[in-house]
PDB file of C-alpha atoms in Angstrom:
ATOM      1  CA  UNK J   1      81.224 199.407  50.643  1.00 47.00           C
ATOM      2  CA  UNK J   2      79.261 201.547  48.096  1.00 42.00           C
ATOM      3  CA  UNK J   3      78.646 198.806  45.890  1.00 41.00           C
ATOM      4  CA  UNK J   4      77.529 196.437  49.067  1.00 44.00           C
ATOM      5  CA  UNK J   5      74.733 198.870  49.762  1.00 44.00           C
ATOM      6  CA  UNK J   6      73.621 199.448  46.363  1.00 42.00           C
ATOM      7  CA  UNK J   7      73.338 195.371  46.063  1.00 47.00           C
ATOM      8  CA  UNK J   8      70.688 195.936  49.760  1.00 41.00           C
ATOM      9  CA  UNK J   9      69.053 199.077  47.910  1.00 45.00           C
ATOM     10  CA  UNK J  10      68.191 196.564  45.157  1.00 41.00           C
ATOM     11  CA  UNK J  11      67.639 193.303  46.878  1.00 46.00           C
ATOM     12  CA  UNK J  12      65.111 195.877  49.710  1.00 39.00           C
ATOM     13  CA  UNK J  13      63.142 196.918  46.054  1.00 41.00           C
ATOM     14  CA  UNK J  14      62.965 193.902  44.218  1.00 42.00           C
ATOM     15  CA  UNK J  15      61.146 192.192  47.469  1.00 38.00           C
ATOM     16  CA  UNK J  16      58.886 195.480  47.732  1.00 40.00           C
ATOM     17  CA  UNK J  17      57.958 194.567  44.219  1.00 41.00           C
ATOM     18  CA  UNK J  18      57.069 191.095  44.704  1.00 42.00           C
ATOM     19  CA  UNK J  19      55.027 192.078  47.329  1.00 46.00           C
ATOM     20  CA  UNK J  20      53.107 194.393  45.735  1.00 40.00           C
ATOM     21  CA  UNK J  21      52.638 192.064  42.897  1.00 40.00           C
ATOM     22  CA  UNK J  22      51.506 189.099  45.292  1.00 42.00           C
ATOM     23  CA  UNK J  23      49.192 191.454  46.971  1.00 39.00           C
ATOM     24  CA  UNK J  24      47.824 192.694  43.757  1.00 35.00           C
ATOM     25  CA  UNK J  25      47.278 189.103  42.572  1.00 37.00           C
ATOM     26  CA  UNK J  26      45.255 188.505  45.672  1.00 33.00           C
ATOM     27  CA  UNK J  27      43.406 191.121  45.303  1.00 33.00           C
ATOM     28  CA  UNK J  28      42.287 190.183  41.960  1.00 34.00           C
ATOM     29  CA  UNK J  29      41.869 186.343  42.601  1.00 39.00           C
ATOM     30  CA  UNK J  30      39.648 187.800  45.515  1.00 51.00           C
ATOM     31  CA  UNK J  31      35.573 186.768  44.816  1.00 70.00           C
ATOM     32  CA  UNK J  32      33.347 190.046  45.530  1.00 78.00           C
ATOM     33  CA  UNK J  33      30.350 189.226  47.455  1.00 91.00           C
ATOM     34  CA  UNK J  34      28.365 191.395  45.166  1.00 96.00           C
ATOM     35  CA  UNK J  35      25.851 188.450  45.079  1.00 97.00           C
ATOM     36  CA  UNK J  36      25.870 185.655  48.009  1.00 98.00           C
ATOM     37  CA  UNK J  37      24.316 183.392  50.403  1.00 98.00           C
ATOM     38  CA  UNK J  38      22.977 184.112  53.625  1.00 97.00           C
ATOM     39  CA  UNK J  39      21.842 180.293  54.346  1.00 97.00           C
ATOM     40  CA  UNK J  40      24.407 177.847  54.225  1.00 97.00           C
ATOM     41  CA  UNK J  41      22.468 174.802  55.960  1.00 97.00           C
ATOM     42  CA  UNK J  42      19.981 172.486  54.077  1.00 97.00           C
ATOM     43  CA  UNK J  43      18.193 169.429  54.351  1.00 97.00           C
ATOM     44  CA  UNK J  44      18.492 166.891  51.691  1.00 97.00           C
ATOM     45  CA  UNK J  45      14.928 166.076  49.710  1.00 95.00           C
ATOM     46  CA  UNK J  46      13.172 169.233  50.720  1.00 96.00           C
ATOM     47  CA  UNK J  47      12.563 172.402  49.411  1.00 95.00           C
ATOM     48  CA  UNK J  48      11.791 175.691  50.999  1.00 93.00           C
ATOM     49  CA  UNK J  49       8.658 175.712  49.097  1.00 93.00           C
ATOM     50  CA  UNK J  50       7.453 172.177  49.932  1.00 92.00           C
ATOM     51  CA  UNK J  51       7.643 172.907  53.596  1.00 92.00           C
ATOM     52  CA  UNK J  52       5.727 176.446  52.946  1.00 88.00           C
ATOM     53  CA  UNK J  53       8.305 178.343  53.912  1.00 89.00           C
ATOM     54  CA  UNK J  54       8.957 181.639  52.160  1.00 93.00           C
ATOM     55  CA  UNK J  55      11.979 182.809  53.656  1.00 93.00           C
ATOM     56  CA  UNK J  56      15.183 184.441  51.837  1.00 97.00           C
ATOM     57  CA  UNK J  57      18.141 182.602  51.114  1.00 97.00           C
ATOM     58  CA  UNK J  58      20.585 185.632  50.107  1.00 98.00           C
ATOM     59  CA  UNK J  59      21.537 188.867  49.353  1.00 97.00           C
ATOM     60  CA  UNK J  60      22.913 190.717  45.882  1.00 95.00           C
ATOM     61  CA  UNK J  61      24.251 193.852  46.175  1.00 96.00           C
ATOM     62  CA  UNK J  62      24.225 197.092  43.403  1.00 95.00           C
ATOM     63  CA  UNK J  63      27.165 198.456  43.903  1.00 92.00           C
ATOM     64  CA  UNK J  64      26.591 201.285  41.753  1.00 93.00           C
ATOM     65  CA  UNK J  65      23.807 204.481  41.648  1.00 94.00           C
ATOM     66  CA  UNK J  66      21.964 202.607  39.142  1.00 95.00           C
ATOM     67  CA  UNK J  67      22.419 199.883  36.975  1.00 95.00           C
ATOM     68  CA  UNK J  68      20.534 199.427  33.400  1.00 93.00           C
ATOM     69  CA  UNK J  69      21.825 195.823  33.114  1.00 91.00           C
ATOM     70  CA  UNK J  70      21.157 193.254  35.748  1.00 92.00           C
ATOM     71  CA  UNK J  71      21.327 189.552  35.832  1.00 95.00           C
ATOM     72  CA  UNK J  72      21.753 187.035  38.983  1.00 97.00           C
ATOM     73  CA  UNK J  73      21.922 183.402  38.349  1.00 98.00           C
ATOM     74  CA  UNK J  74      22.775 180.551  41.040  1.00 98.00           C
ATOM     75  CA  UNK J  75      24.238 177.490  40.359  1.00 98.00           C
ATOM     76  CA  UNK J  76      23.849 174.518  42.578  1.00 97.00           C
ATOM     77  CA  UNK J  77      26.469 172.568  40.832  1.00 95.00           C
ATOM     78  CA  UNK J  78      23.998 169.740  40.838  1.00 93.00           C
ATOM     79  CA  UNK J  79      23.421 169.084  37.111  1.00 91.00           C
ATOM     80  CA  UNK J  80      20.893 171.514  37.105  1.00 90.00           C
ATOM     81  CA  UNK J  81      22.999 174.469  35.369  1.00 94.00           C
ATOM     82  CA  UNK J  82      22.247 178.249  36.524  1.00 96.00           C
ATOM     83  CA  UNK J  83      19.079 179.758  36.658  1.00 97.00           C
ATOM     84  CA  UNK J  84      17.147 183.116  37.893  1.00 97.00           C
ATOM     85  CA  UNK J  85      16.201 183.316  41.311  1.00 97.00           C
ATOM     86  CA  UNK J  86      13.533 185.061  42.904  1.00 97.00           C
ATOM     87  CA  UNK J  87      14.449 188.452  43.928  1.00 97.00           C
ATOM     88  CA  UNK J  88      12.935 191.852  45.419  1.00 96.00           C
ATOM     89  CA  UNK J  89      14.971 193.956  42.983  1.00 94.00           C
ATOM     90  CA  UNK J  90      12.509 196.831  41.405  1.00 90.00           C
ATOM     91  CA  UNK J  91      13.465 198.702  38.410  1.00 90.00           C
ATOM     92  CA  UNK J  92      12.803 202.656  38.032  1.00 90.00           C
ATOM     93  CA  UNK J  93      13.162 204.582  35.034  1.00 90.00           C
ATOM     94  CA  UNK J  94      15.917 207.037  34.677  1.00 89.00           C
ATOM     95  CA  UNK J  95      14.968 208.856  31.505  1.00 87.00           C
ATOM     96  CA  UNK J  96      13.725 206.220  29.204  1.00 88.00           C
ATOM     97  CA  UNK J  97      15.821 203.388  30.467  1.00 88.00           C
ATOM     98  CA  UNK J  98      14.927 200.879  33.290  1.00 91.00           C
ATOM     99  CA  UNK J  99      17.372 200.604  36.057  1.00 93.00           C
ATOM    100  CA  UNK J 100      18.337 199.057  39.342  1.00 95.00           C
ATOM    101  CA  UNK J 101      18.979 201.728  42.134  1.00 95.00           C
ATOM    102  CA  UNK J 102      21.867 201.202  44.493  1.00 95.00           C
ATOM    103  CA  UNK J 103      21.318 198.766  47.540  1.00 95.00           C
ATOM    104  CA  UNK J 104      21.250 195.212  49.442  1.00 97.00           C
ATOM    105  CA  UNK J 105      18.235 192.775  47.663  1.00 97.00           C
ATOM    106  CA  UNK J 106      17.519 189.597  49.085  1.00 98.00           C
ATOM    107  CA  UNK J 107      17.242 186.306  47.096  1.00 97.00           C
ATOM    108  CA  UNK J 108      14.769 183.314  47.288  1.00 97.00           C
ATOM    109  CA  UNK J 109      14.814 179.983  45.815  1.00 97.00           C
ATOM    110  CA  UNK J 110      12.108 178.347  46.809  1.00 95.00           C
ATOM    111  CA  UNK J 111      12.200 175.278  44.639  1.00 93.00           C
ATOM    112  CA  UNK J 112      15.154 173.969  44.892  1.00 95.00           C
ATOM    113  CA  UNK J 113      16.084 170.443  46.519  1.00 96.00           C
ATOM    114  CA  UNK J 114      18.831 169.415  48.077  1.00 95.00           C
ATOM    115  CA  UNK J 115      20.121 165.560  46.818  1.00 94.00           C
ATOM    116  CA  UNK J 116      23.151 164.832  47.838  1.00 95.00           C
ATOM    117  CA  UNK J 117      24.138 164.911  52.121  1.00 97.00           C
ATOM    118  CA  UNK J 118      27.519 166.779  52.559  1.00 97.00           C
ATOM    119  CA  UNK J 119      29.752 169.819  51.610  1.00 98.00           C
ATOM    120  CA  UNK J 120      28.904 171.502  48.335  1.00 97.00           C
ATOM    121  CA  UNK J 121      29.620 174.511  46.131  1.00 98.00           C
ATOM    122  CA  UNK J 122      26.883 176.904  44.862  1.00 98.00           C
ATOM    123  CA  UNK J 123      27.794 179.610  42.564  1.00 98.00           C
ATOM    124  CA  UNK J 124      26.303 182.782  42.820  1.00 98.00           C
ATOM    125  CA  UNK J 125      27.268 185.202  39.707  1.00 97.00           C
ATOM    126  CA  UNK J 126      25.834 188.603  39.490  1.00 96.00           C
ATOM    127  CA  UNK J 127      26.079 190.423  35.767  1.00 96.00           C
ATOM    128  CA  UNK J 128      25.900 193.802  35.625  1.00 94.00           C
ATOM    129  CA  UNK J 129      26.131 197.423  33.692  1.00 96.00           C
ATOM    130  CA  UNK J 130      26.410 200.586  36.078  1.00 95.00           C
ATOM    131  CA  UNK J 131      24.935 204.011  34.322  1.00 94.00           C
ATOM    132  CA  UNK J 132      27.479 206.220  33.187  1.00 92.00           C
ATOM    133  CA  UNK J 133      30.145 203.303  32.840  1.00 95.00           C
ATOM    134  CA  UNK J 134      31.894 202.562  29.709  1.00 95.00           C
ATOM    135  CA  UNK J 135      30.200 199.649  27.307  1.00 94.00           C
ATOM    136  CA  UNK J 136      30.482 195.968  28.688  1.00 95.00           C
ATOM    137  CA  UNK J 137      29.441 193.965  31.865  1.00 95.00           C
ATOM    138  CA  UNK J 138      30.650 193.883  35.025  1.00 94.00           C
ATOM    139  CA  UNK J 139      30.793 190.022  36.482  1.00 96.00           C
ATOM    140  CA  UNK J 140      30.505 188.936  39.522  1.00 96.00           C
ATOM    141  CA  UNK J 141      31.480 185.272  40.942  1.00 96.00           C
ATOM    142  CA  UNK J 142      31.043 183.789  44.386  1.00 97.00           C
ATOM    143  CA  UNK J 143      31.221 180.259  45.433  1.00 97.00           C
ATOM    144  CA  UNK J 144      29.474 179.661  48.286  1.00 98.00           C
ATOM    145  CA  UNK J 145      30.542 176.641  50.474  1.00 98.00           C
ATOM    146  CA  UNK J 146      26.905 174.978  52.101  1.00 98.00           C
ATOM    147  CA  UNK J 147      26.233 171.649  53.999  1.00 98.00           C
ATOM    148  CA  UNK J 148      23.236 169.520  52.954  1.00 98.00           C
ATOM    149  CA  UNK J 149      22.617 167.493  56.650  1.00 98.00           C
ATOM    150  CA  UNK J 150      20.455 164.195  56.156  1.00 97.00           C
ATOM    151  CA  UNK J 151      16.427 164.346  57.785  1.00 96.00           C
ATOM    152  CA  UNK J 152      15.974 163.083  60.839  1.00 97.00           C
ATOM    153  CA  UNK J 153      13.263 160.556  61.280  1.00 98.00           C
ATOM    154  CA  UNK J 154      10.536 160.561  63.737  1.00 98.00           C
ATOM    155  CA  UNK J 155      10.395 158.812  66.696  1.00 97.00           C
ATOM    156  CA  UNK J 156       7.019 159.719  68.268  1.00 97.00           C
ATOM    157  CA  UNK J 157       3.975 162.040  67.863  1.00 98.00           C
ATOM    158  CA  UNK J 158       1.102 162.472  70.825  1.00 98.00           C
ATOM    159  CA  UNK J 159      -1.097 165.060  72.208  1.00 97.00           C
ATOM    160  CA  UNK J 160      -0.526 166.262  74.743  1.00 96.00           C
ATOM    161  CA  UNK J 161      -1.675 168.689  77.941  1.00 93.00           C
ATOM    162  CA  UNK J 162       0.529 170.603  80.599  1.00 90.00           C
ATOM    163  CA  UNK J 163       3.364 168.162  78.968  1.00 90.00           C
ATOM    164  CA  UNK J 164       1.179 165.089  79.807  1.00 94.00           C
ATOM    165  CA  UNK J 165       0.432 162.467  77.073  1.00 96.00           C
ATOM    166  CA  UNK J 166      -3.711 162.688  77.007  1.00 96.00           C
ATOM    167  CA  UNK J 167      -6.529 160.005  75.483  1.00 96.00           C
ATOM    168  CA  UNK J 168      -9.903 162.395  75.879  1.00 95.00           C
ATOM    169  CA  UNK J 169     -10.596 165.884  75.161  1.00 93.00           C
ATOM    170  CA  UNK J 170     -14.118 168.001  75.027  1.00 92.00           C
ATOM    171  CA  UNK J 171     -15.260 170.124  72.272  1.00 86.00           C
ATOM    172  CA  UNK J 172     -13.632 173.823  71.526  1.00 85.00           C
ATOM    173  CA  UNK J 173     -10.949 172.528  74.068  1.00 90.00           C
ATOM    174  CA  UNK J 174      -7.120 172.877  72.783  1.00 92.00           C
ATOM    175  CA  UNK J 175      -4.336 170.569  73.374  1.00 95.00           C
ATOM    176  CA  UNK J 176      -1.211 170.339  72.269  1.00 96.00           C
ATOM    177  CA  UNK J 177       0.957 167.985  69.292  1.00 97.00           C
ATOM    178  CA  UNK J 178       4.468 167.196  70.759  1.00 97.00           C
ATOM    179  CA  UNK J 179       6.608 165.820  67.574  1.00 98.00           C
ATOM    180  CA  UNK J 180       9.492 164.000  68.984  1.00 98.00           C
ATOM    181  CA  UNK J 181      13.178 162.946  66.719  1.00 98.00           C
ATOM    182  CA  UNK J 182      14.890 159.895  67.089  1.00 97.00           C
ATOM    183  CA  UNK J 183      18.126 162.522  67.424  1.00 97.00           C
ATOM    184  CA  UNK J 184      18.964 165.910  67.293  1.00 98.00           C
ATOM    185  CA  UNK J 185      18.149 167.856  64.889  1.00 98.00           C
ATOM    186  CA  UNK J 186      20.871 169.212  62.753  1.00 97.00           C
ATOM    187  CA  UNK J 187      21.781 173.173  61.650  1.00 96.00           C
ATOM    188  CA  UNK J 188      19.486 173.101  59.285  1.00 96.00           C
ATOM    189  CA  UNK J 189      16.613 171.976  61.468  1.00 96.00           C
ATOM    190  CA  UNK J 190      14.416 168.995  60.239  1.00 97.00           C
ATOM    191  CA  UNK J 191      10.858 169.968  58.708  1.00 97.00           C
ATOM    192  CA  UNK J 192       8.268 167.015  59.921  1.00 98.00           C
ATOM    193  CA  UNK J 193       5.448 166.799  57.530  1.00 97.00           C
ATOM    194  CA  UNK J 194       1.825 166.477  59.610  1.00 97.00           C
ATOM    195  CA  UNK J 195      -1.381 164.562  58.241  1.00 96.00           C
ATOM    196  CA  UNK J 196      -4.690 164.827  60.405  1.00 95.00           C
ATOM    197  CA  UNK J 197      -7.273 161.950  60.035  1.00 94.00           C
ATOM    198  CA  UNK J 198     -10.163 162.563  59.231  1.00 91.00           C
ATOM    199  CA  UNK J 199      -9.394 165.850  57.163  1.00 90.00           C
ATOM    200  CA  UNK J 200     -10.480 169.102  58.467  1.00 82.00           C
ATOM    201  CA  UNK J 201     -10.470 168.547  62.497  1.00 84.00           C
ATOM    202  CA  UNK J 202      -7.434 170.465  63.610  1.00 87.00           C
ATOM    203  CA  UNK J 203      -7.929 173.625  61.188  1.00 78.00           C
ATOM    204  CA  UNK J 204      -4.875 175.035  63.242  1.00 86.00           C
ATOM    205  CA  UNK J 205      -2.486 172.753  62.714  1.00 92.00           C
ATOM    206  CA  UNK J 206      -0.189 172.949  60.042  1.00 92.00           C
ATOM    207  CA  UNK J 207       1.019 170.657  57.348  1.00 94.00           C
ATOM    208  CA  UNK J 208       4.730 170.860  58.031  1.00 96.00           C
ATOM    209  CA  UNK J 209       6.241 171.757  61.365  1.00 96.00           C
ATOM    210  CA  UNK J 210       9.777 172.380  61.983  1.00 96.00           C
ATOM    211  CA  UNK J 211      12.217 170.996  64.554  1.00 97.00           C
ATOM    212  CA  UNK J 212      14.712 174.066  65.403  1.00 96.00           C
ATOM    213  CA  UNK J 213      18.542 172.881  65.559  1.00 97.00           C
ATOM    214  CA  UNK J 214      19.778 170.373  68.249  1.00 97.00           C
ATOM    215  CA  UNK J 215      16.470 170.477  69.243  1.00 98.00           C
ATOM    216  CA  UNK J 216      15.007 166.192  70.079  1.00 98.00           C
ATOM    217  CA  UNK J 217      11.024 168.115  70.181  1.00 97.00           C
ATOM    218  CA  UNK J 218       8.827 170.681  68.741  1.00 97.00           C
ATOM    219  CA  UNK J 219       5.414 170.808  70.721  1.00 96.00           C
ATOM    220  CA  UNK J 220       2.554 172.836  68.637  1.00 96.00           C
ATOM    221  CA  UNK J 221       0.632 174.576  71.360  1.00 95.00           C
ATOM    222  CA  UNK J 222      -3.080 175.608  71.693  1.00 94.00           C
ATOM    223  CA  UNK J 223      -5.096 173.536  68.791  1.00 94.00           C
ATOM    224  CA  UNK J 224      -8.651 173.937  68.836  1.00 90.00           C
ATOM    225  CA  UNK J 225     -10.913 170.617  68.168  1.00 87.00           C
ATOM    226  CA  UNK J 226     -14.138 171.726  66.730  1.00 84.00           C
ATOM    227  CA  UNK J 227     -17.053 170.586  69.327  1.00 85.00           C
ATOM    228  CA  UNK J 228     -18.984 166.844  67.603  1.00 87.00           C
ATOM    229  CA  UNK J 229     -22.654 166.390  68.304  1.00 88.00           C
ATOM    230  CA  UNK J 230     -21.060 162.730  69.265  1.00 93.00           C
ATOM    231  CA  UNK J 231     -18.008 161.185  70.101  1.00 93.00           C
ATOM    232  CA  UNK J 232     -15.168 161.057  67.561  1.00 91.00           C
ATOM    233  CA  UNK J 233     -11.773 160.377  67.033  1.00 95.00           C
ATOM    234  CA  UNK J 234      -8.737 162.077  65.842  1.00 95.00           C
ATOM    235  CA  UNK J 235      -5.290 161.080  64.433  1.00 97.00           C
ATOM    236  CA  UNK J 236      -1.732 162.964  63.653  1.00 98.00           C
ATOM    237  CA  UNK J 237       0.758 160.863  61.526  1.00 98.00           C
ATOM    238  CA  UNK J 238       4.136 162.408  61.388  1.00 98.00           C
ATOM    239  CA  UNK J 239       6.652 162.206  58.680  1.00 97.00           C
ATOM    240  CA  UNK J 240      10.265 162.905  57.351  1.00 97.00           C
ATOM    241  CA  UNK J 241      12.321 159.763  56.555  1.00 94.00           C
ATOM    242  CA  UNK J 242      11.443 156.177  56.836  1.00 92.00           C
ATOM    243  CA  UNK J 243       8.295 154.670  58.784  1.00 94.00           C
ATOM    244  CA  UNK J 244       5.583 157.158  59.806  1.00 97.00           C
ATOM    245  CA  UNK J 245       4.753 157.719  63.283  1.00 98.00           C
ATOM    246  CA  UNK J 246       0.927 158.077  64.071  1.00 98.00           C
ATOM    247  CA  UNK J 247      -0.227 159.629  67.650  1.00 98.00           C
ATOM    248  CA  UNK J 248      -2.530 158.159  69.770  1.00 97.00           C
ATOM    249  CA  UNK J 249      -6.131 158.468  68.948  1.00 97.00           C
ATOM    250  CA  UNK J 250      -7.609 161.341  70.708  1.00 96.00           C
ATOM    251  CA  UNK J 251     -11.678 160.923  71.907  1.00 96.00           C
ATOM    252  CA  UNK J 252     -13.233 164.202  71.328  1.00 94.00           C
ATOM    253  CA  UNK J 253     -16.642 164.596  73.124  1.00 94.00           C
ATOM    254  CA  UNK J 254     -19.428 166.966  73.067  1.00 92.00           C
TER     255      UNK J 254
END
C-alpha cells in the first residue's frame, strides 16, 4: 500500500514538472510586443505618403527608465530587408550619455508600398540596452500578421448640390464632389486620387480623397469656385485602378 502511494507521489510530481516546463517554454517562445503594429489593413500600390497622409502605423515601447541603446527596424518580408522607421522617440542626456526615457512611441512608415493582395508577415524587432543593465542587447521580435486588400476602382465622379447631380454654378458658390466605387470599400479604405482641369479652380479640393471602409461614396462638401469675368468650365477625373472616371463639366458663371 506504501509503495502504491509513493508510485502516485511520483507520477503527481513528475506531471507538475512537465507542466512547469511546458509553461516555461511558452513563456519563452512568447513574442513581446515591445515594438508592434497598430495598422494591420493596407491597400496594395499605395503608400501612406503618396496619398498625403501622415498618420502612425505603430507603437515601440521602452520598457526600461532609460535606455542608451536603441534600434527599431521593420521588415515587410517583401525583398526589401529591414530598415529604420520614422519615430517620435527623443533622446535626453543622463550624464554624458544619450538615452531613451521610459514610454509608448509611435511609428510611421510613410513610404512603404504594399505589392502583393493577401495575408502577410511584417517583422517588427526592437534592439535595446537599459541603463544600469549588464553589457549586451536586449532583442525584441514581433511578427505582425496584416492584410494587403486590392483598390477599388471608380465607378463615377459628379458635382453635386443637396445630393442632386448639377450642370451650372455662379461664382464664389460651393458645391459638392460625390466620388462613387464600383463596390465597397474594403478595411483598409480605398484612397481615390483627384485631378481638376484646368489647374487651380477648386483650391479646396484635395488631390487624394479617401473612401472610409464598406463605404460605396465619399462626397467632399463645400468647394468654393473662384468667380470668372466669363463663363468657364470645370472638370474632376477620379482615379485608383483601371479607367479614369471624369465628372460632368460644371458651367461656372459670373
Amino acid at each position: 500500500m506504501r509503495l502504491h502511494r509513493i508510485g502516485i507521489s511520483i507520477g503527481l510530481l513528475t506531471l507538475l514538472a512537465l507542466g512547469l516546463a511546458d509553461a516555461l517554454r511558452k513563456t519563452a517562445d512568447a513574442e513581446a510586443r515591445y515594438m508592434f503594429l497598430t495598422v494591420t489593413d493596407f491597400e496594395v500600390g499605395i503608400s501612406y505618403r503618396q496619398a498625403q497622409w501622415h498618420a502612425p502605423i505603430g507603437q515601440l515601447i521602452i520598457p526600461c527608465s532609460y535606455a542608451d541603446n536603441f534600434t527599431p527596424t521593420i521588415d515587410w518580408n517583401d525583398g526589401t530587408g529591414e530598415h529604420k522607421p520614422d519615430t517620435n522617440v527623443q533622446t535626453k542626456m543622463i550624464q554624458t550619455t544619450p538615452a531613451v526615457q521610459s514610454g509608448t512611441y509611435l511609428l510611421w512608415d510613410d513610404e512603404h508600398v504594399s505589392t502583393t493582395v493577401g495575408t502577410q508577415i511584417v517583422t517588427t524587432k526592437l534592439s535595446l540596452h537599459c541603463i544600469g543593465n549588464p553589457p549586451g542587447d536586449q532583442l525584441y521580435i514581433y511578427r505582425n500578421v496584416v492584410a494587403v486588400h486590392p483598390r477599388i476602382p471608380v465607378n463615377q465622379v459628379e458635382f453635386t448640390k443637396n445630393r442632386k447631380s448639377i450642370n451650372t454654378v455662379k461664382g464664389h458658390d460651393v458645391v459638392d464632389l460625390t466620388i462613387t466605387l464600383g463596390a465597397p470599400a474594403p478595411s483598409s479604405g480605398t484612397w481615390v486620387r483627384l485631378v481638376v482641369t484646368p489647374p487651380g479652380n477648386l483650391n479646396s479640393l484635395p488631390p487624394y480623397v479617401r473612401v472610409s471602409p464598406q463605404e460605396t461614396q465619399e462626397t467632399i462638401p463645400n468647394l468654393e469656385l473662384r468667380r470668372p469675368s466669363a463663363d468657364f468650365a470645370v472638370q474632376v477625373t477620379a482615379s485608383t485602378v483601371g479607367r479614369a472616371e471624369e465628372s460632368q463639366k460644371l458651367t461656372v458663371r459670373p
